[in-house]
Each structure stands twice: as structure tokens, then as C-alpha cells.
JSON list of C-alpha atoms in Angstrom, two decimals:
[
{"chain": "A", "resi": 1, "resn": "MET", "atom": "CA", "xyz": [-0.09, 0.00, -0.05]},
{"chain": "A", "resi": 2, "resn": "ASN", "atom": "CA", "xyz": [1.28, 3.52, -0.78]},
{"chain": "A", "resi": 3, "resn": "LYS", "atom": "CA", "xyz": [0.79, 5.31, 2.41]},
{"chain": "A", "resi": 4, "resn": "ALA", "atom": "CA", "xyz": [1.95, 8.81, 3.18]},
{"chain": "A", "resi": 5, "resn": "ILE", "atom": "CA", "xyz": [1.99, 10.76, 6.58]},
{"chain": "A", "resi": 6, "resn": "PHE", "atom": "CA", "xyz": [0.89, 14.46, 6.44]},
{"chain": "A", "resi": 7, "resn": "PRO", "atom": "CA", "xyz": [2.59, 15.89, 9.54]},
{"chain": "A", "resi": 8, "resn": "GLY", "atom": "CA", "xyz": [1.94, 19.29, 11.31]},
{"chain": "A", "resi": 9, "resn": "SER", "atom": "CA", "xyz": [0.82, 20.93, 14.40]},
{"chain": "A", "resi": 10, "resn": "PHE", "atom": "CA", "xyz": [-2.47, 22.06, 12.66]},
{"chain": "A", "resi": 11, "resn": "ASP", "atom": "CA", "xyz": [-3.56, 24.58, 15.23]},
{"chain": "A", "resi": 12, "resn": "PRO", "atom": "CA", "xyz": [-5.95, 25.12, 13.51]},
{"chain": "A", "resi": 13, "resn": "PHE", "atom": "CA", "xyz": [-6.54, 22.86, 10.35]},
{"chain": "A", "resi": 14, "resn": "THR", "atom": "CA", "xyz": [-7.03, 25.23, 7.29]},
{"chain": "A", "resi": 15, "resn": "VAL", "atom": "CA", "xyz": [-8.55, 24.95, 4.01]},
{"chain": "A", "resi": 16, "resn": "GLY", "atom": "CA", "xyz": [-4.83, 24.75, 2.62]},
{"chain": "A", "resi": 17, "resn": "HIS", "atom": "CA", "xyz": [-4.36, 21.46, 4.75]},
{"chain": "A", "resi": 18, "resn": "GLU", "atom": "CA", "xyz": [-7.65, 20.09, 3.75]},
{"chain": "A", "resi": 19, "resn": "ASN", "atom": "CA", "xyz": [-6.84, 20.70, 0.14]},
{"chain": "A", "resi": 20, "resn": "ILE", "atom": "CA", "xyz": [-3.41, 19.11, 0.18]},
{"chain": "A", "resi": 21, "resn": "VAL", "atom": "CA", "xyz": [-4.84, 15.94, 1.83]},
{"chain": "A", "resi": 22, "resn": "LEU", "atom": "CA", "xyz": [-7.69, 15.62, -0.83]},
{"chain": "A", "resi": 23, "resn": "ARG", "atom": "CA", "xyz": [-5.17, 16.08, -3.78]},
{"chain": "A", "resi": 24, "resn": "GLY", "atom": "CA", "xyz": [-2.83, 13.86, -1.98]},
{"chain": "A", "resi": 25, "resn": "LEU", "atom": "CA", "xyz": [-5.32, 11.11, -2.11]},
{"chain": "A", "resi": 26, "resn": "ASN", "atom": "CA", "xyz": [-5.01, 11.18, -6.03]},
{"chain": "A", "resi": 27, "resn": "ILE", "atom": "CA", "xyz": [-1.35, 9.92, -5.58]},
{"chain": "A", "resi": 28, "resn": "PHE", "atom": "CA", "xyz": [-1.59, 7.61, -2.29]},
{"chain": "A", "resi": 29, "resn": "ASP", "atom": "CA", "xyz": [-3.92, 4.98, -1.13]},
{"chain": "A", "resi": 30, "resn": "HIS", "atom": "CA", "xyz": [-3.89, 6.07, 2.36]},
{"chain": "A", "resi": 31, "resn": "ILE", "atom": "CA", "xyz": [-2.87, 9.49, 4.40]},
{"chain": "A", "resi": 32, "resn": "VAL", "atom": "CA", "xyz": [-2.24, 9.53, 8.15]},
{"chain": "A", "resi": 33, "resn": "VAL", "atom": "CA", "xyz": [-2.62, 13.35, 9.13]},
{"chain": "A", "resi": 34, "resn": "ALA", "atom": "CA", "xyz": [-0.14, 13.35, 12.04]},
{"chain": "A", "resi": 35, "resn": "VAL", "atom": "CA", "xyz": [-0.62, 15.95, 14.62]},
{"chain": "A", "resi": 36, "resn": "GLY", "atom": "CA", "xyz": [2.78, 16.55, 16.41]},
{"chain": "A", "resi": 37, "resn": "ILE", "atom": "CA", "xyz": [2.82, 16.90, 20.31]},
{"chain": "A", "resi": 38, "resn": "ASN", "atom": "CA", "xyz": [5.42, 19.67, 21.02]},
{"chain": "A", "resi": 39, "resn": "SER", "atom": "CA", "xyz": [5.38, 20.17, 24.93]},
{"chain": "A", "resi": 40, "resn": "GLU", "atom": "CA", "xyz": [7.15, 23.41, 24.58]},
{"chain": "A", "resi": 41, "resn": "LYS", "atom": "CA", "xyz": [4.30, 24.86, 22.35]},
{"chain": "A", "resi": 42, "resn": "ARG", "atom": "CA", "xyz": [1.26, 25.94, 23.70]},
{"chain": "A", "resi": 43, "resn": "GLY", "atom": "CA", "xyz": [-1.51, 26.04, 21.04]},
{"chain": "A", "resi": 44, "resn": "MET", "atom": "CA", "xyz": [-4.60, 27.89, 20.59]},
{"chain": "A", "resi": 45, "resn": "PHE", "atom": "CA", "xyz": [-6.59, 24.72, 20.35]},
{"chain": "A", "resi": 46, "resn": "THR", "atom": "CA", "xyz": [-6.16, 21.83, 22.52]},
{"chain": "A", "resi": 47, "resn": "MET", "atom": "CA", "xyz": [-4.89, 18.56, 21.00]},
{"chain": "A", "resi": 48, "resn": "GLU", "atom": "CA", "xyz": [-8.24, 17.06, 21.43]},
{"chain": "A", "resi": 49, "resn": "GLN", "atom": "CA", "xyz": [-9.89, 19.63, 19.49]},
{"chain": "A", "resi": 50, "resn": "ARG", "atom": "CA", "xyz": [-7.35, 19.59, 16.71]},
{"chain": "A", "resi": 51, "resn": "LEU", "atom": "CA", "xyz": [-7.73, 15.91, 16.15]},
{"chain": "A", "resi": 52, "resn": "HIS", "atom": "CA", "xyz": [-11.59, 16.32, 16.48]},
{"chain": "A", "resi": 53, "resn": "PHE", "atom": "CA", "xyz": [-11.46, 19.16, 13.74]},
{"chain": "A", "resi": 54, "resn": "ILE", "atom": "CA", "xyz": [-9.40, 16.95, 11.54]},
{"chain": "A", "resi": 55, "resn": "LYS", "atom": "CA", "xyz": [-11.41, 13.92, 11.91]},
{"chain": "A", "resi": 56, "resn": "GLU", "atom": "CA", "xyz": [-14.51, 15.88, 11.58]},
{"chain": "A", "resi": 57, "resn": "THR", "atom": "CA", "xyz": [-13.25, 17.27, 8.08]},
{"chain": "A", "resi": 58, "resn": "PHE", "atom": "CA", "xyz": [-12.54, 13.56, 7.05]},
{"chain": "A", "resi": 59, "resn": "LYS", "atom": "CA", "xyz": [-15.46, 11.75, 8.62]},
{"chain": "A", "resi": 60, "resn": "ASN", "atom": "CA", "xyz": [-16.46, 10.59, 5.01]},
{"chain": "A", "resi": 61, "resn": "GLU", "atom": "CA", "xyz": [-13.33, 9.86, 3.90]},
{"chain": "A", "resi": 62, "resn": "PRO", "atom": "CA", "xyz": [-12.04, 6.39, 4.87]},
{"chain": "A", "resi": 63, "resn": "ARG", "atom": "CA", "xyz": [-8.57, 6.70, 3.21]},
{"chain": "A", "resi": 64, "resn": "VAL", "atom": "CA", "xyz": [-7.67, 9.37, 5.85]},
{"chain": "A", "resi": 65, "resn": "THR", "atom": "CA", "xyz": [-6.82, 8.68, 9.35]},
{"chain": "A", "resi": 66, "resn": "VAL", "atom": "CA", "xyz": [-5.57, 11.12, 12.36]},
{"chain": "A", "resi": 67, "resn": "GLU", "atom": "CA", "xyz": [-3.14, 10.07, 14.91]},
{"chain": "A", "resi": 68, "resn": "THR", "atom": "CA", "xyz": [-0.76, 12.21, 17.47]},
{"chain": "A", "resi": 69, "resn": "TYR", "atom": "CA", "xyz": [2.84, 11.72, 17.55]},
{"chain": "A", "resi": 70, "resn": "SER", "atom": "CA", "xyz": [6.10, 12.96, 19.28]},
{"chain": "A", "resi": 71, "resn": "GLY", "atom": "CA", "xyz": [9.68, 12.63, 18.52]},
{"chain": "A", "resi": 72, "resn": "LEU", "atom": "CA", "xyz": [11.03, 12.56, 14.90]},
{"chain": "A", "resi": 73, "resn": "THR", "atom": "CA", "xyz": [8.41, 12.41, 12.22]},
{"chain": "A", "resi": 74, "resn": "VAL", "atom": "CA", "xyz": [10.41, 9.82, 10.18]},
{"chain": "A", "resi": 75, "resn": "GLU", "atom": "CA", "xyz": [10.74, 7.38, 13.24]},
{"chain": "A", "resi": 76, "resn": "PHE", "atom": "CA", "xyz": [6.78, 7.77, 13.55]},
{"chain": "A", "resi": 77, "resn": "ALA", "atom": "CA", "xyz": [6.31, 7.39, 9.80]},
{"chain": "A", "resi": 78, "resn": "GLN", "atom": "CA", "xyz": [8.21, 4.17, 9.60]},
{"chain": "A", "resi": 79, "resn": "LYS", "atom": "CA", "xyz": [6.59, 2.72, 12.69]},
{"chain": "A", "resi": 80, "resn": "ILE", "atom": "CA", "xyz": [3.07, 3.05, 10.90]},
{"chain": "A", "resi": 81, "resn": "GLY", "atom": "CA", "xyz": [4.32, 1.70, 7.81]},
{"chain": "A", "resi": 82, "resn": "CYS", "atom": "CA", "xyz": [4.16, 5.04, 5.77]},
{"chain": "A", "resi": 83, "resn": "THR", "atom": "CA", "xyz": [6.19, 4.96, 2.38]},
{"chain": "A", "resi": 84, "resn": "HIS", "atom": "CA", "xyz": [6.30, 8.81, 2.06]},
{"chain": "A", "resi": 85, "resn": "ILE", "atom": "CA", "xyz": [5.88, 12.18, 3.84]},
{"chain": "A", "resi": 86, "resn": "LEU", "atom": "CA", "xyz": [3.44, 14.79, 2.25]},
{"chain": "A", "resi": 87, "resn": "ARG", "atom": "CA", "xyz": [4.07, 18.28, 2.34]},
{"chain": "A", "resi": 88, "resn": "GLY", "atom": "CA", "xyz": [2.37, 21.50, 0.87]},
{"chain": "A", "resi": 89, "resn": "LEU", "atom": "CA", "xyz": [4.23, 24.46, -0.58]},
{"chain": "A", "resi": 90, "resn": "ARG", "atom": "CA", "xyz": [2.95, 28.05, -0.46]},
{"chain": "A", "resi": 91, "resn": "THR", "atom": "CA", "xyz": [5.93, 30.01, -1.36]},
{"chain": "A", "resi": 92, "resn": "SER", "atom": "CA", "xyz": [9.50, 29.57, -2.37]},
{"chain": "A", "resi": 93, "resn": "ALA", "atom": "CA", "xyz": [10.48, 30.28, 1.18]},
{"chain": "A", "resi": 94, "resn": "ASP", "atom": "CA", "xyz": [8.36, 27.10, 2.38]},
{"chain": "A", "resi": 95, "resn": "PHE", "atom": "CA", "xyz": [10.21, 25.04, -0.37]},
{"chain": "A", "resi": 96, "resn": "GLU", "atom": "CA", "xyz": [13.89, 25.98, 0.79]},
{"chain": "A", "resi": 97, "resn": "PHE", "atom": "CA", "xyz": [12.79, 25.15, 4.50]},
{"chain": "A", "resi": 98, "resn": "GLU", "atom": "CA", "xyz": [11.16, 21.86, 3.52]},
{"chain": "A", "resi": 99, "resn": "ARG", "atom": "CA", "xyz": [13.58, 20.73, 1.01]},
{"chain": "A", "resi": 100, "resn": "ALA", "atom": "CA", "xyz": [16.49, 20.88, 3.73]},
{"chain": "A", "resi": 101, "resn": "ILE", "atom": "CA", "xyz": [14.06, 18.67, 6.07]},
{"chain": "A", "resi": 102, "resn": "ALA", "atom": "CA", "xyz": [13.27, 16.46, 3.15]},
{"chain": "A", "resi": 103, "resn": "GLN", "atom": "CA", "xyz": [16.85, 15.78, 2.32]},
{"chain": "A", "resi": 104, "resn": "VAL", "atom": "CA", "xyz": [17.84, 15.02, 5.86]},
{"chain": "A", "resi": 105, "resn": "ASN", "atom": "CA", "xyz": [14.75, 12.90, 6.51]},
{"chain": "A", "resi": 106, "resn": "LYS", "atom": "CA", "xyz": [15.80, 10.68, 3.18]},
{"chain": "A", "resi": 107, "resn": "GLN", "atom": "CA", "xyz": [19.17, 10.18, 4.50]},
{"chain": "A", "resi": 108, "resn": "MET", "atom": "CA", "xyz": [17.75, 9.30, 7.94]},
{"chain": "A", "resi": 109, "resn": "SER", "atom": "CA", "xyz": [15.10, 7.19, 6.94]},
{"chain": "A", "resi": 110, "resn": "GLY", "atom": "CA", "xyz": [15.11, 6.51, 3.05]},
{"chain": "A", "resi": 111, "resn": "LEU", "atom": "CA", "xyz": [11.36, 8.15, 2.93]},
{"chain": "A", "resi": 112, "resn": "ASP", "atom": "CA", "xyz": [10.93, 10.25, 0.14]},
{"chain": "A", "resi": 113, "resn": "THR", "atom": "CA", "xyz": [8.85, 13.43, 0.60]},
{"chain": "A", "resi": 114, "resn": "SER", "atom": "CA", "xyz": [6.03, 14.42, -2.06]},
{"chain": "A", "resi": 115, "resn": "PHE", "atom": "CA", "xyz": [5.47, 18.03, -2.45]},
{"chain": "A", "resi": 116, "resn": "LEU", "atom": "CA", "xyz": [2.28, 19.69, -3.62]},
{"chain": "A", "resi": 117, "resn": "LEU", "atom": "CA", "xyz": [1.87, 23.16, -4.41]},
{"chain": "A", "resi": 118, "resn": "CYS", "atom": "CA", "xyz": [-1.16, 24.80, -2.74]},
{"chain": "A", "resi": 119, "resn": "VAL", "atom": "CA", "xyz": [-3.79, 26.15, -5.06]},
{"chain": "A", "resi": 120, "resn": "PRO", "atom": "CA", "xyz": [-3.34, 30.08, -5.72]},
{"chain": "A", "resi": 121, "resn": "GLU", "atom": "CA", "xyz": [-6.42, 30.86, -3.63]},
{"chain": "A", "resi": 122, "resn": "HIS", "atom": "CA", "xyz": [-4.59, 29.41, -0.54]},
{"chain": "A", "resi": 123, "resn": "THR", "atom": "CA", "xyz": [-1.27, 30.89, -0.88]},
{"chain": "A", "resi": 124, "resn": "PRO", "atom": "CA", "xyz": [-1.65, 33.71, 2.01]},
{"chain": "A", "resi": 125, "resn": "VAL", "atom": "CA", "xyz": [-3.74, 31.19, 4.31]},
{"chain": "A", "resi": 126, "resn": "ASN", "atom": "CA", "xyz": [-1.77, 29.63, 7.31]},
{"chain": "A", "resi": 127, "resn": "SER", "atom": "CA", "xyz": [-2.59, 28.60, 10.88]},
{"chain": "A", "resi": 128, "resn": "SER", "atom": "CA", "xyz": [-0.66, 31.74, 12.35]},
{"chain": "A", "resi": 129, "resn": "ILE", "atom": "CA", "xyz": [-2.96, 34.13, 10.39]},
{"chain": "A", "resi": 130, "resn": "VAL", "atom": "CA", "xyz": [-5.83, 32.07, 11.18]},
{"chain": "A", "resi": 131, "resn": "ARG", "atom": "CA", "xyz": [-5.28, 32.10, 15.02]},
{"chain": "A", "resi": 132, "resn": "ASP", "atom": "CA", "xyz": [-4.52, 35.83, 14.97]},
{"chain": "A", "resi": 133, "resn": "ILE", "atom": "CA", "xyz": [-8.17, 36.45, 13.13]},
{"chain": "A", "resi": 134, "resn": "LEU", "atom": "CA", "xyz": [-9.80, 34.24, 15.81]},
{"chain": "A", "resi": 135, "resn": "LEU", "atom": "CA", "xyz": [-8.00, 35.85, 18.69]},
{"chain": "A", "resi": 136, "resn": "HIS", "atom": "CA", "xyz": [-9.12, 39.37, 17.53]},
{"chain": "A", "resi": 137, "resn": "HIS", "atom": "CA", "xyz": [-12.68, 37.91, 16.81]},
{"chain": "A", "resi": 138, "resn": "GLY", "atom": "CA", "xyz": [-12.48, 38.28, 13.42]},
{"chain": "A", "resi": 139, "resn": "ASP", "atom": "CA", "xyz": [-14.20, 36.05, 10.84]},
{"chain": "A", "resi": 140, "resn": "ALA", "atom": "CA", "xyz": [-12.22, 33.10, 9.90]},
{"chain": "A", "resi": 141, "resn": "SER", "atom": "CA", "xyz": [-14.73, 30.92, 8.33]},
{"chain": "A", "resi": 142, "resn": "MET", "atom": "CA", "xyz": [-13.34, 31.10, 4.81]},
{"chain": "A", "resi": 143, "resn": "TYR", "atom": "CA", "xyz": [-10.12, 29.69, 6.12]},
{"chain": "A", "resi": 144, "resn": "VAL", "atom": "CA", "xyz": [-11.12, 26.71, 7.88]},
{"chain": "A", "resi": 145, "resn": "PRO", "atom": "CA", "xyz": [-12.80, 23.42, 6.26]},
{"chain": "A", "resi": 146, "resn": "LYS", "atom": "CA", "xyz": [-16.72, 23.74, 6.45]},
{"chain": "A", "resi": 147, "resn": "ALA", "atom": "CA", "xyz": [-17.08, 20.97, 8.38]},
{"chain": "A", "resi": 148, "resn": "ILE", "atom": "CA", "xyz": [-15.60, 22.86, 11.43]},
{"chain": "A", "resi": 149, "resn": "ARG", "atom": "CA", "xyz": [-16.45, 26.52, 10.89]},
{"chain": "A", "resi": 150, "resn": "ALA", "atom": "CA", "xyz": [-19.19, 26.67, 13.23]},
{"chain": "A", "resi": 151, "resn": "GLU", "atom": "CA", "xyz": [-17.50, 24.72, 16.01]},
{"chain": "A", "resi": 152, "resn": "ILE", "atom": "CA", "xyz": [-14.10, 26.87, 15.46]},
{"chain": "A", "resi": 153, "resn": "ARG", "atom": "CA", "xyz": [-15.95, 29.95, 15.59]},
{"chain": "A", "resi": 154, "resn": "ARG", "atom": "CA", "xyz": [-17.83, 28.85, 18.96]},
{"chain": "A", "resi": 155, "resn": "ILE", "atom": "CA", "xyz": [-14.68, 27.96, 20.68]},
{"chain": "A", "resi": 156, "resn": "ALA", "atom": "CA", "xyz": [-12.78, 30.97, 19.69]},
{"chain": "A", "resi": 157, "resn": "LYS", "atom": "CA", "xyz": [-15.64, 33.19, 21.09]},
{"chain": "A", "resi": 158, "resn": "GLN", "atom": "CA", "xyz": [-15.08, 31.52, 24.50]},
{"chain": "A", "resi": 159, "resn": "ARG", "atom": "CA", "xyz": [-11.33, 32.85, 24.64]}
]
């Protein structure tokens, strides 16, 4: 089976992330959205909320599963039987950053990284911008998947 890991913190999961996963399903038989645990980083959304958002987004897509992990992405990817790492690229700066990581990951594990360019309308979308909009009680609904818009809005209003 051709299985990819799509790692990230996903705080929160955006329409850009959703689009990369959906397009990745044209290449891979299965995609594991892997939410990394970083004990030094406090997110806007809890790990449970992030997992729920992603599961809800793909509730009708059995070829997408969601898991958490800590430590090296390549070690987790190998542990769960992934053949590739999937990453999305928005800008040339993303490429330079991701290229270096992909080369080290290849040397360490033999796993290849597949890059998908984001669609033009998602180029400015990233989790930091979405968090900032939500923190200031703005409407970020166009930047998060439809399946979770109301829930993200409700949680953000409680802050």
C-alpha cells in the first residue's frame, strides 16, 4: 500500500491543509494526518480539539486517518508503515525550508517527501494568520474547512 504521512501541528487545520490531503489522495492510497505533540509550544486549540477538527473534516473519507505523535516524524512514519511524507508548499521560502528537512529525512530513513503546491487561492492562508484572526474575534470561516467552521467560531468566542 502506498501510504503517506502528512505531519504538522494544525493549530488550527485550514482549508489549505484540507486541500493538500484531498489532492494527496489522488497519489496515495492512504494518508495519515499526524498531529505532532510539542510540549514546549502552547497552542490555541487543545490536542483533543485539533484531532476532532481533522477527524470531522474527513469523517466521510476512510482513506484518511488521524493520529498524534511525538519525536521524529520519520521514526513515527516508519513505525506506522508509511512510504512517503506529504508536504504542502505555499511559497519559495516554504520550499527552501522543506527541501532541507526532506533531504535530511531521506538520509535518515530512506523515506521520500512528496510536495504539492497549494492552489493559488490558499497561498496566503496559514494557521498563524487564522489564529490571529480568531484571537481578535474576526471571521476566519473562509480559511477553515466547512465541516468545522461553526465549532471553531464557537470555541474562539469563548476565549
